[in-house]
Each structure stands twice: as C-alpha cells, then as structure tokens.
mmCIF file of C-alpha atoms in Angstrom:
data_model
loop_
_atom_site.group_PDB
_atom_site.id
_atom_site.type_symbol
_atom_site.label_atom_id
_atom_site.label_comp_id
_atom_site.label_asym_id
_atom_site.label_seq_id
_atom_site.Cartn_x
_atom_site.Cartn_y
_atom_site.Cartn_z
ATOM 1 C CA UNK A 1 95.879 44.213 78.799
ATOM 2 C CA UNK A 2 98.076 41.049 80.315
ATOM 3 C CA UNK A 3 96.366 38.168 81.376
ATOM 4 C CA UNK A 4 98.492 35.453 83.576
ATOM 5 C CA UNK A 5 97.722 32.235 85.732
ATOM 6 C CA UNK A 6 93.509 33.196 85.454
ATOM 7 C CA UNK A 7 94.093 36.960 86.529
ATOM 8 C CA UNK A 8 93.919 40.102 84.144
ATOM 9 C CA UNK A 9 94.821 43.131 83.872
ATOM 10 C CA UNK A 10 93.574 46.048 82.260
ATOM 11 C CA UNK A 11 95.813 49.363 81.866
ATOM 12 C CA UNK A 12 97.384 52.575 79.683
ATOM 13 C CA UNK A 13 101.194 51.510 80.263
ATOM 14 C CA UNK A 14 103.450 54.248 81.104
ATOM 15 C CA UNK A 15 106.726 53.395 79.133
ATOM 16 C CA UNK A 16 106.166 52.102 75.742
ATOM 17 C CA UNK A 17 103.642 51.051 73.549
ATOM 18 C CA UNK A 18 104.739 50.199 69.690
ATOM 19 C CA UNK A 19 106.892 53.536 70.731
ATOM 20 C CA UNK A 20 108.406 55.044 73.230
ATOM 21 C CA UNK A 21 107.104 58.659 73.551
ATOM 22 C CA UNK A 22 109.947 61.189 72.709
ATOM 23 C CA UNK A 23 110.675 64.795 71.456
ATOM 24 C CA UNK A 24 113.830 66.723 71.179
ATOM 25 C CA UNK A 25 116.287 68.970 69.459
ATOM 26 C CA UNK A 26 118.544 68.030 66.341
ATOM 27 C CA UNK A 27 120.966 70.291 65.067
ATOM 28 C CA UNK A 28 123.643 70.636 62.506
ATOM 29 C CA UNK A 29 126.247 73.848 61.639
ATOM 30 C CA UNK A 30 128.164 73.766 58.828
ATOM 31 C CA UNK A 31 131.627 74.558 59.591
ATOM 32 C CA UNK A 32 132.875 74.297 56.278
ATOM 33 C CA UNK A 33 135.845 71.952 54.529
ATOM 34 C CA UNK A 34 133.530 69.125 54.937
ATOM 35 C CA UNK A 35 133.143 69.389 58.870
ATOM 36 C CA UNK A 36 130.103 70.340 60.586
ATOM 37 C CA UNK A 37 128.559 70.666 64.301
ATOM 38 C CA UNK A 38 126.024 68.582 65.646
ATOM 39 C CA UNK A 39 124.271 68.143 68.536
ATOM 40 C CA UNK A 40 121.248 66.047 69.988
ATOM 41 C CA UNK A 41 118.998 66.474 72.854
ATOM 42 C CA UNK A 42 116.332 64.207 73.028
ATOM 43 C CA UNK A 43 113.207 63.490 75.961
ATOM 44 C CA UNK A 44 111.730 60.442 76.932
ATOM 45 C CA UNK A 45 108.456 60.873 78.720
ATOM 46 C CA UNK A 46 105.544 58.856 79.474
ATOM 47 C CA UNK A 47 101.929 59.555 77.966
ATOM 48 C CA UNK A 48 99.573 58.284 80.606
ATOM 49 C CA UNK A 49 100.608 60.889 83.465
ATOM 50 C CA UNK A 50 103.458 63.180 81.683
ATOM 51 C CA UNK A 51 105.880 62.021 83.942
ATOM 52 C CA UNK A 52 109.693 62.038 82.404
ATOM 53 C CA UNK A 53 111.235 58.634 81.900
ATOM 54 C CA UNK A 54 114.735 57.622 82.453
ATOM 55 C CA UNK A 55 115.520 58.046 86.019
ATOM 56 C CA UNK A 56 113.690 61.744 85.583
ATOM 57 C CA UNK A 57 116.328 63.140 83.390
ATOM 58 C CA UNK A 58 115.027 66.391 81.226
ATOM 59 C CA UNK A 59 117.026 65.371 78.292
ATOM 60 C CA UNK A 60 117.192 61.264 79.279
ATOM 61 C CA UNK A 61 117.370 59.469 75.800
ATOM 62 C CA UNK A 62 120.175 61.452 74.509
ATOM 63 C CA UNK A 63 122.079 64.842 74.945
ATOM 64 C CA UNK A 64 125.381 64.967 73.099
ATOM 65 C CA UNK A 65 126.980 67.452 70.869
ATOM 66 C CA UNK A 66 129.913 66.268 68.633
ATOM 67 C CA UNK A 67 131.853 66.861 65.624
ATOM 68 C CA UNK A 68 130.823 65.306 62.069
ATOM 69 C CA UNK A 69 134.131 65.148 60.063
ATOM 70 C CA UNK A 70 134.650 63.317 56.096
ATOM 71 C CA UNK A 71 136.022 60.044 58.120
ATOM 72 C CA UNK A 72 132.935 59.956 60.930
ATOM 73 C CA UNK A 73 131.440 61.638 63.693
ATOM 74 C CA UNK A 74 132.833 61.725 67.123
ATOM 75 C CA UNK A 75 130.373 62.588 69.927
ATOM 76 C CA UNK A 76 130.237 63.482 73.597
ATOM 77 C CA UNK A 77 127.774 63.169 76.386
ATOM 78 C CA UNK A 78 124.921 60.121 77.281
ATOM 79 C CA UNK A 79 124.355 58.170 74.095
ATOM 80 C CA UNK A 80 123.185 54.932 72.820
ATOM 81 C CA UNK A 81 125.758 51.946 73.211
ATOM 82 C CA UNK A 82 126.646 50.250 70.108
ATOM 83 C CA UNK A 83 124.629 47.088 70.715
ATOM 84 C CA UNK A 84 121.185 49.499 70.471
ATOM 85 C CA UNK A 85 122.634 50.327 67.304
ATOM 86 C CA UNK A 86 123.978 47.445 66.151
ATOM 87 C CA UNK A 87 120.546 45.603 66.871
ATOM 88 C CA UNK A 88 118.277 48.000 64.758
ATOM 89 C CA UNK A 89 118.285 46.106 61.389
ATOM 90 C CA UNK A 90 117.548 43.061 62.537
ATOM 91 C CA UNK A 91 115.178 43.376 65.327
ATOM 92 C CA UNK A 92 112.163 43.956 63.347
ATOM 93 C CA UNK A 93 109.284 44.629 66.252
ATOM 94 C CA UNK A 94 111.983 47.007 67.606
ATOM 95 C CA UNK A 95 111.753 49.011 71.182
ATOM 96 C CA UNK A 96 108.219 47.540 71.260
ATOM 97 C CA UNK A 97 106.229 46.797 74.940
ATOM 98 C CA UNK A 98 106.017 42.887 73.272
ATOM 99 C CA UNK A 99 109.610 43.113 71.802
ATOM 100 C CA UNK A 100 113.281 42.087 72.993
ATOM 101 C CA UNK A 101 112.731 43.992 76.107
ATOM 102 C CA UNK A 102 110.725 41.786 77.835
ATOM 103 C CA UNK A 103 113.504 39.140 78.072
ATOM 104 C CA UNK A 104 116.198 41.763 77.786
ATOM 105 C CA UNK A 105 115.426 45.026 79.400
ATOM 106 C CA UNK A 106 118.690 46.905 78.900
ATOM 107 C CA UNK A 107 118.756 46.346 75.230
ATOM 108 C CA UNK A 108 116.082 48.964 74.503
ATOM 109 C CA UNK A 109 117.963 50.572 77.204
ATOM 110 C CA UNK A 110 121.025 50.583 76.119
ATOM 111 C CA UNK A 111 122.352 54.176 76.829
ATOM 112 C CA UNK A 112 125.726 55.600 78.314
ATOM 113 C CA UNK A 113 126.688 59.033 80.558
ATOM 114 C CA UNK A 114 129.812 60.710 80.163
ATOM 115 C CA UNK A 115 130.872 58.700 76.576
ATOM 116 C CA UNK A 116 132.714 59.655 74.176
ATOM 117 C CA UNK A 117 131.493 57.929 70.824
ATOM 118 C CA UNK A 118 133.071 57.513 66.894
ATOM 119 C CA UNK A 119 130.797 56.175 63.933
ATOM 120 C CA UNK A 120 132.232 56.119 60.450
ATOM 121 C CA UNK A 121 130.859 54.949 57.458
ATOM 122 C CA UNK A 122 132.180 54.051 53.858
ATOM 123 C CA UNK A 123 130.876 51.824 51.470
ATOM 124 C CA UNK A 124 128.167 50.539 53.287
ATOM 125 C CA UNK A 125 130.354 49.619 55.952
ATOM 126 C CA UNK A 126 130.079 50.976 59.618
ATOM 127 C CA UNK A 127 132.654 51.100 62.300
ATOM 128 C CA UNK A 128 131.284 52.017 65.913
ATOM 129 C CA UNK A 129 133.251 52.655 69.246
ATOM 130 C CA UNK A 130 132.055 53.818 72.177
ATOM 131 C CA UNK A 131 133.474 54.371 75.899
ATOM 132 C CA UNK A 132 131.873 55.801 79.464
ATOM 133 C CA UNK A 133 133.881 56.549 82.069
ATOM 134 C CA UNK A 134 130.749 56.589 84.603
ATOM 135 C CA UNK A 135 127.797 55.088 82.624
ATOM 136 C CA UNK A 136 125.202 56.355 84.926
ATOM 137 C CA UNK A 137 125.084 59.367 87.055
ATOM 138 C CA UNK A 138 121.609 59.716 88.425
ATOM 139 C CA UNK A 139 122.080 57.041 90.486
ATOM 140 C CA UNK A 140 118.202 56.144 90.702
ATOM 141 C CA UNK A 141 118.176 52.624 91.396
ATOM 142 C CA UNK A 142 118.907 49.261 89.776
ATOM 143 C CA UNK A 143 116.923 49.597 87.013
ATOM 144 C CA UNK A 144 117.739 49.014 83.378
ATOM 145 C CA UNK A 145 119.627 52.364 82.035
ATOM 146 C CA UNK A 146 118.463 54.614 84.826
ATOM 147 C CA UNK A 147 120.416 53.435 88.128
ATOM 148 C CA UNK A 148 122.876 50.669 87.290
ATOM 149 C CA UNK A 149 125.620 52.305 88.522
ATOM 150 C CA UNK A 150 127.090 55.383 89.845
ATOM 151 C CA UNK A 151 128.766 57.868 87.502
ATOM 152 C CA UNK A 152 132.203 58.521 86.875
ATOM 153 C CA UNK A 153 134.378 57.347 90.509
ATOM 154 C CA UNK A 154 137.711 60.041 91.139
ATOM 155 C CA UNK A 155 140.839 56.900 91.819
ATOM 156 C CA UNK A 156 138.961 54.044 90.233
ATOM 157 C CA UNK A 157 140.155 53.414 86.544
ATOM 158 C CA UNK A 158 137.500 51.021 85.723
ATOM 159 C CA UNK A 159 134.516 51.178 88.068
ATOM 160 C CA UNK A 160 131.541 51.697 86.149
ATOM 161 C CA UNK A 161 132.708 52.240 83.444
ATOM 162 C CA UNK A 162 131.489 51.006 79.928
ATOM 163 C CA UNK A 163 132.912 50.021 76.344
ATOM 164 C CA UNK A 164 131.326 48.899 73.345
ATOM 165 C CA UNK A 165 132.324 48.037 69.428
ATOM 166 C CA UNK A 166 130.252 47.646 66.137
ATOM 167 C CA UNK A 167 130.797 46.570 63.130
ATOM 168 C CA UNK A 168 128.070 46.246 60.362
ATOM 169 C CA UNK A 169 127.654 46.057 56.855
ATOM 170 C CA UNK A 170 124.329 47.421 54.770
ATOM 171 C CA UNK A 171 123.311 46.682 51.118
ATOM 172 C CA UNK A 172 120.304 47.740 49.182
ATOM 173 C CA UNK A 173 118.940 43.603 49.980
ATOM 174 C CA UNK A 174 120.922 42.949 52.821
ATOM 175 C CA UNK A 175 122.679 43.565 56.079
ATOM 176 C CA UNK A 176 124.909 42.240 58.925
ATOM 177 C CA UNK A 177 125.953 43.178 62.198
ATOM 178 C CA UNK A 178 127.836 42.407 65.115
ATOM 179 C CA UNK A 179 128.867 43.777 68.412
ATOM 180 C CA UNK A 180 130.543 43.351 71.813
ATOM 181 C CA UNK A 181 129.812 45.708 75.271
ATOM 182 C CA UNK A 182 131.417 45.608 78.411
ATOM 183 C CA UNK A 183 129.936 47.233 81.305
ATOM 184 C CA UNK A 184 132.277 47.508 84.891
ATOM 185 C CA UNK A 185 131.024 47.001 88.330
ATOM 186 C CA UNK A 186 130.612 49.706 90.840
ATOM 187 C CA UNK A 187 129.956 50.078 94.552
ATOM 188 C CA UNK A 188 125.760 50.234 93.594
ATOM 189 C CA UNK A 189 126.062 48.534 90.271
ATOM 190 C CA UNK A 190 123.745 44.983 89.983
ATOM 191 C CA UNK A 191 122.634 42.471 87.399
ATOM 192 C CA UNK A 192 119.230 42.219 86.103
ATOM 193 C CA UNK A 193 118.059 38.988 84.384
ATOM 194 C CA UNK A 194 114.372 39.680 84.312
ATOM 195 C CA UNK A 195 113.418 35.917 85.076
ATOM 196 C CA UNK A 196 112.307 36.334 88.989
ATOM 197 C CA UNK A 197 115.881 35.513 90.388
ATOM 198 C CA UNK A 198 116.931 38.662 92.234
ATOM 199 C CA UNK A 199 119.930 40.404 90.543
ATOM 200 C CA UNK A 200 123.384 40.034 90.934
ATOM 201 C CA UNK A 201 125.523 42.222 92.481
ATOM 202 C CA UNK A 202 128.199 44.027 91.116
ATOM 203 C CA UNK A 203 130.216 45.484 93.364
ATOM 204 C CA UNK A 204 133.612 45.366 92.221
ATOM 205 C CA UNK A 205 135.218 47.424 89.584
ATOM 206 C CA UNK A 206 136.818 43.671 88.009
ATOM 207 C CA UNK A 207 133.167 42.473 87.784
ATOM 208 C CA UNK A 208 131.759 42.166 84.112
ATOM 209 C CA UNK A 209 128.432 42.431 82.233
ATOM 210 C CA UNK A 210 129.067 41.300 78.336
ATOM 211 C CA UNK A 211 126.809 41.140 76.036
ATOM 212 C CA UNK A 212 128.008 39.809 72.511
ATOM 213 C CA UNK A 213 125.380 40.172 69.493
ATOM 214 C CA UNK A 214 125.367 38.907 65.920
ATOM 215 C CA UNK A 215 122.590 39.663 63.096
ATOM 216 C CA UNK A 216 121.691 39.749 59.963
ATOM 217 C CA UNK A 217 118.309 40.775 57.943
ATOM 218 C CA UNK A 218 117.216 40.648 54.361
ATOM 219 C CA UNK A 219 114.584 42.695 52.495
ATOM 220 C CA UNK A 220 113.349 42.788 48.773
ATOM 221 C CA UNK A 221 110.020 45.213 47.799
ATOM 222 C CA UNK A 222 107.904 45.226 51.148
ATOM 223 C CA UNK A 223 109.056 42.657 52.857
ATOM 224 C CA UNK A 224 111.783 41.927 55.299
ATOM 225 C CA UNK A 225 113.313 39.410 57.250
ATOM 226 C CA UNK A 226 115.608 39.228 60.182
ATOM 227 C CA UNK A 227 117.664 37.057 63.148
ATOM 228 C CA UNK A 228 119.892 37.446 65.418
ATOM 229 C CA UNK A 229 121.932 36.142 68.841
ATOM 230 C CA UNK A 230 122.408 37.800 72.251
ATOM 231 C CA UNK A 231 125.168 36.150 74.584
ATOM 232 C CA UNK A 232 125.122 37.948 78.068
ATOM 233 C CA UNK A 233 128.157 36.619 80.085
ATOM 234 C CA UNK A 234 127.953 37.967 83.937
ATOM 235 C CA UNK A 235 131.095 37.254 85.503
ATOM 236 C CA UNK A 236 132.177 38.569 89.079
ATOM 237 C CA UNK A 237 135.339 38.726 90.798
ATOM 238 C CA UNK A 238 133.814 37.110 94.259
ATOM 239 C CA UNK A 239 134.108 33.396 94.284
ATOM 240 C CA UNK A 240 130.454 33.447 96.657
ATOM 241 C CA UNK A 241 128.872 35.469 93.295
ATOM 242 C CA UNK A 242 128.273 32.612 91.174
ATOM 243 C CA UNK A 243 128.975 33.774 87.229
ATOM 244 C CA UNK A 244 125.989 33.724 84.756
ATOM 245 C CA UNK A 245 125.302 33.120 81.574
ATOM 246 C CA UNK A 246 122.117 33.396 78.998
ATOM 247 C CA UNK A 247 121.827 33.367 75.279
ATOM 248 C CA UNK A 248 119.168 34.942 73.893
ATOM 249 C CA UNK A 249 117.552 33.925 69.650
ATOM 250 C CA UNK A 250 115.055 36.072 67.627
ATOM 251 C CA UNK A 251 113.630 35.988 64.300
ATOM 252 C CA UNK A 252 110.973 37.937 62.460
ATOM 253 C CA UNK A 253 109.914 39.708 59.370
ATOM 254 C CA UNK A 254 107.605 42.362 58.273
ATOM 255 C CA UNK A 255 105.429 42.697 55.344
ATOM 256 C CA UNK A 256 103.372 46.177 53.671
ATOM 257 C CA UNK A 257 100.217 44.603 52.693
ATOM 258 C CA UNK A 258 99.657 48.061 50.767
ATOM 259 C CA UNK A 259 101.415 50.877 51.256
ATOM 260 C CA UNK A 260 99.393 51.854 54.143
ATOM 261 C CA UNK A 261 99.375 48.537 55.757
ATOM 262 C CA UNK A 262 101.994 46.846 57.728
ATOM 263 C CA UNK A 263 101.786 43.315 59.288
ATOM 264 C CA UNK A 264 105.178 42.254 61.793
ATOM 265 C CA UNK A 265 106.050 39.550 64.068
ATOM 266 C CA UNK A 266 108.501 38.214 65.918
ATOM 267 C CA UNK A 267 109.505 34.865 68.045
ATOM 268 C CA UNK A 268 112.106 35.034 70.891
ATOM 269 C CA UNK A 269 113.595 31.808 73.233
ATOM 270 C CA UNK A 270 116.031 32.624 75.888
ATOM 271 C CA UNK A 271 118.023 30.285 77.457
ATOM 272 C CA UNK A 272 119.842 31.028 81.062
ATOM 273 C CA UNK A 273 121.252 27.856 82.424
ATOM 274 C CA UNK A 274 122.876 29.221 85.247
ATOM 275 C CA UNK A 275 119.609 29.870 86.243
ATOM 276 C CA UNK A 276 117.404 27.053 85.005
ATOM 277 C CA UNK A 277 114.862 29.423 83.578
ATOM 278 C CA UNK A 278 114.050 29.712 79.826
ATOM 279 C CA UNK A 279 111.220 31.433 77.802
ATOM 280 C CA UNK A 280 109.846 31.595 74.391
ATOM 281 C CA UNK A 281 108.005 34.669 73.216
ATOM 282 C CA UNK A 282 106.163 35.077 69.626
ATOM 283 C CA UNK A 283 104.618 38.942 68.562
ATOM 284 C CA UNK A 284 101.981 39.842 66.137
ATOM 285 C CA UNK A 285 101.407 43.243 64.988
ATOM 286 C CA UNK A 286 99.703 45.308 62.615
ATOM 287 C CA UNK A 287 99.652 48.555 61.432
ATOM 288 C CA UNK A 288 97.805 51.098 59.529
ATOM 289 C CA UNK A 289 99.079 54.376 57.971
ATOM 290 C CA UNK A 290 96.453 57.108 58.275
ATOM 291 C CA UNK A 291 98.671 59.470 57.191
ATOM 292 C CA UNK A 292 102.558 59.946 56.785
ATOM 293 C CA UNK A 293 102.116 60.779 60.168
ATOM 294 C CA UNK A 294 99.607 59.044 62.168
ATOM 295 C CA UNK A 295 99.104 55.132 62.833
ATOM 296 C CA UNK A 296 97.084 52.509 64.632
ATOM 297 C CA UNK A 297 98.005 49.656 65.259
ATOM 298 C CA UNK A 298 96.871 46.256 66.703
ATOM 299 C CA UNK A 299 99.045 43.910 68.384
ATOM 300 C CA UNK A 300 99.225 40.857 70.778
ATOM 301 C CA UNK A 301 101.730 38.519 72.154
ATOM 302 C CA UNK A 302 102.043 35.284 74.164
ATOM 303 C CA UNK A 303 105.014 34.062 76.308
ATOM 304 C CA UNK A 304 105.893 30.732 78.090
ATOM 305 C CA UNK A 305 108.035 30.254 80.782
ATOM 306 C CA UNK A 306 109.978 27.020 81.899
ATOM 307 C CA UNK A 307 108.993 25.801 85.869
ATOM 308 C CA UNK A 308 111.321 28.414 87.423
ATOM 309 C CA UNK A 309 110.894 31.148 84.951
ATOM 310 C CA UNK A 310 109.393 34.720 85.670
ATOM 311 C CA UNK A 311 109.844 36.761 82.841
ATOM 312 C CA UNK A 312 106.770 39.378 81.445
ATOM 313 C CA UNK A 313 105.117 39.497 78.107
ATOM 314 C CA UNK A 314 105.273 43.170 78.715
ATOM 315 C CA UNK A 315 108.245 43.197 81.087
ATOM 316 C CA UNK A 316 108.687 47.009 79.256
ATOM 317 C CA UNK A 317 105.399 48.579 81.107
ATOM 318 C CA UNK A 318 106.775 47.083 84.307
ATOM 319 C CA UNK A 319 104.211 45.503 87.154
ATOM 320 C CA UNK A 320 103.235 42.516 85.135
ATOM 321 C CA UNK A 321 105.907 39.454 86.589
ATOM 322 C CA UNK A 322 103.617 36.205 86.481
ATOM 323 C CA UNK A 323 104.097 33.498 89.032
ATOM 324 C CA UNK A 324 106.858 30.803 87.905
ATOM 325 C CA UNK A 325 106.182 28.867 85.253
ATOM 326 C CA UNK A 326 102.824 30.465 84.101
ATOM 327 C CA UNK A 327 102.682 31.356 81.026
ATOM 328 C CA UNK A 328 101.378 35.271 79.869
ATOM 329 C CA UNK A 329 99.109 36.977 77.236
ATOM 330 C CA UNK A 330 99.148 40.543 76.060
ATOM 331 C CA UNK A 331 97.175 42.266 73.611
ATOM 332 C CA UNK A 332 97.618 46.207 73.009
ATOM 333 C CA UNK A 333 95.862 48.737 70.380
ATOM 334 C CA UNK A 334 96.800 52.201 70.307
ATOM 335 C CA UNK A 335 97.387 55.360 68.155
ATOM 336 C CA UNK A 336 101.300 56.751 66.906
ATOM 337 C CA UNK A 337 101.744 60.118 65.804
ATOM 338 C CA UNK A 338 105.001 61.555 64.940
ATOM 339 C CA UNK A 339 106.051 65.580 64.855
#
C-alpha cells in the first residue's frame, strides 16, 4: 500500500515485490579442452494476473546462447548491460519495488537486444563489454527496457544502438566496481527521468544517454555494507533539446540476525539540476527464511520530494506518481519462493 498527499492506496502490484517473478532455462554442454556451450532463456511475468512482463516478450529477461572459453564467455542475444551487473554488489535492497528503481527505472531494467557480450574473470578481477546494435526491438513504447527504441536500423551505424564496459574487483571482505553505458538515439527513442517532467526526446542517432557508476561494498560474518554513485548525462544533438544531467547516491547494509533472519535498508538522494527536482528515499526490510526456499518478508519505505519533484516510492509497480512536492509512504509484506 502507498499513501501520498492524504490519499491511499491499497493493491497486489504487478511487477515486483522484494522480486521480480521469473523462471527459465539454464544450460551448459561440455565441449571439451576447457570450452563449453551455454545458453539462457529466462521469463519475466507478473503474479497478480499472469500477464508476461517486458513489453510481452516470452523469453523477456534474457535469451542468449554463447560460448564459455578458459579466458571468458562471449554471448549473443538480449542480455543485461554491464551497469545491472556492475551494480549488484553494492546495491544491497537490489531489484526491489522500494529500491533504486524508483528514482532510476532503467537500472533494474537494464537489458539489451541483438548484443553481443564478453565477461572474463581472473583473480577476482572482472572485465565486462557489451554492444547492441538495436537495443530494443519490440518497439512497445517509451518505457524503461521495453520500448526505448527501435531495433537494429539497415544504413544507420549508430541509431539505437548501445555500449557498455565493467570493470570490478571481488575479495572474500570486499569489492569494487565501476562502469560506463552509452545508449544512441533513434527515430522513437526518449528519455525518462521519473520526476514528473515529460521525457526527452531522442531522436537523433548523435543523441546520448550515459550513465557512469562507481561502487564499492564490504562484508565480514553476516553483515554487509555498501555505496555507490550514478551520473546520468542526457545530451542531444538539437540545440531546442536542452541537455540533462542527474547524479544519483545510495548506501545501505544488511545484517542475518540468525541464520534465518535478515534485516536490510537502504537510503537514496538524487539530484537533477537541470530539472530542479531532487528526492531522498530510505528502505527498511526484513526477512525470514522458512526454508532454503521460502521467505516472508516485511518492508516499508518513505520518500521526499523537493517543490517540483514527482518521483514514486514504488515508481517499480507503476500508477503511484504523487503530486509535486508531496512526499510518499509504502509499506509491502509478501511471500518469496524460489524453484
């Protein structure tokens, strides 16, 4: 339930909850000398009326198959970017409804058609490339890693197409990360800032949306810690398109009461000039283990916007913008099973 500016709201939200719904297909062949065959095809649905998420695609959160070699894996087909992956370590409430999503909706989103993908890893070290030459081909509207943009464009090098870079570093106490992504204008393509102002279009194959992400996370017995920076830079070739940018902060940690019992938070602020809007976010959770498969949990999260600000505690369920300026409450239990 949401609650904004005296009004409330009572629902089962469709996309996310502490999880987004999924099944799928993994599979590996061994193809001997070290190399082996992989593939991935994985569903994103939504619980409260079956319905199939991402822009209706069967197979919408991933379908690749790819080649896993002594020096990395190199994959083809729609796949996450490398700022989803880049972000995992740090972000500790994760693809939550209360999490990074609400001020950043492509992050959870963060997926690519028609890319080709490397990720190697030695020493704790992780390199990560990835390019699309059409990042979205369902073409279902502006919305965050469904419609952005058209697919692949016959005579246009660069329209809509996407590129992204990670570099990370994991120790038994520690990790960092960082990572850049590029995505290209196309003749449908738009901006989404999430804050009320209407998006930005995108039109031209010169026109840029960069996001630029550093993080880093500690973690000793049952507890963890992490923090991390999002620049988004939206710059457009039009001199009527006015250029935009926002930098987004987080920090959290997570703690296993007992082994069965996990209590997480997290605090967010985004700042978008350009825009005069800012927010700051802060997410409680808990979480109990009723078996190695099955969890409730407990959470709740409040969110307060600047005058001119519009962004949604739960901006991840979708139908919740509050009025600028009010602030927003949201408070969620449910049940996780995984299979």
């Amino acid at each position: 339930m949401e609650f904004a500016a005296g009004d409330r709201l009572f629902r089962m939200p469709g996309v996310t909850g502490e999880l987004p719904s999924r099944w799928g297909l993994r599979g590996v062949e061994d193809l001997g000398g070290g190399y082996s065959a992989v593939f991935t095809l994985e569903n994103g649905f939504n619980v409260r009326d079956g319905s199939v998420g991402q822009g209706g695609r069967l197979f919408g959160r991933q379908a690749f198959v790819g080649i896993k070699a002594p020096y990395g894996t190199v994959a083809f087909g729609r796949q996450y970017t490398m700022t989803y992956l880049a972000l995992m370590g740090a972000d500790i409430i994760g693809p939550d409804i209360y999490g990074l999503g609400s001020l950043d909706a492509y992050v959870p989103n963060a997926r690519a058609d028609n890319s080709v993908t490397y990720i190697g890893a030695y020493n704790g070290v992780t390199l990560g490339a990835g390019y699309s030459f059409g990042r979205d081909a369902a073409g279902t509207g502006n919305s965050p890693g469904q419609g952005t943009c058209t697919g692949s464009v016959p005579g246009h090098a660069t329209e809509c197409r996407d590129w992204s870079v990670m570099l990370k570093y994991d120790a038994q106490y520690f990790g960092v990360a960082a990572s850049y992504e590029e995505e290209r204008g196309g003749a449908t393509a738009a901006a989404n800032f999430f804050d009320g102002v209407p998006p930005t279009p995108l039109i031209n194959a010169a026109d840029k949306d960069a996001r630029t992400h550093v993080s880093a996370y500690a973690q000793y017995g049952g507890a963890k810690i992490g923090a991390g920076w999002l620049g988004r830079r939206v710059v457009t070739d039009s001199p009527a398109v006015p250029d935009v940018r926002s930098n987004l902060f987080f920090v959290g940690a997570s703690y296993f009461v007992t082994p069965a019992f996990l209590v997480d938070g997290e605090v967010y602020r985004i700042v978008n000039s350009d825009h005069d809007s800012r927010a700051t976010m802060g997410t409680l959770r808990t979480t109990y283990l009723l078996t190695k498969r099955t969890a409730v949990y407990a959470q709740a999260s409040y969110l307060a916007n600047s005058a001119k600000a519009r962004y949604s505690v739960s901006g991840g369920g979708g139908g919740t913008t509050p009025a600028a300026g009010m602030g927003q409450t949201g408070a969620m239990v449910g049940v996780r099973h995984m299979f």
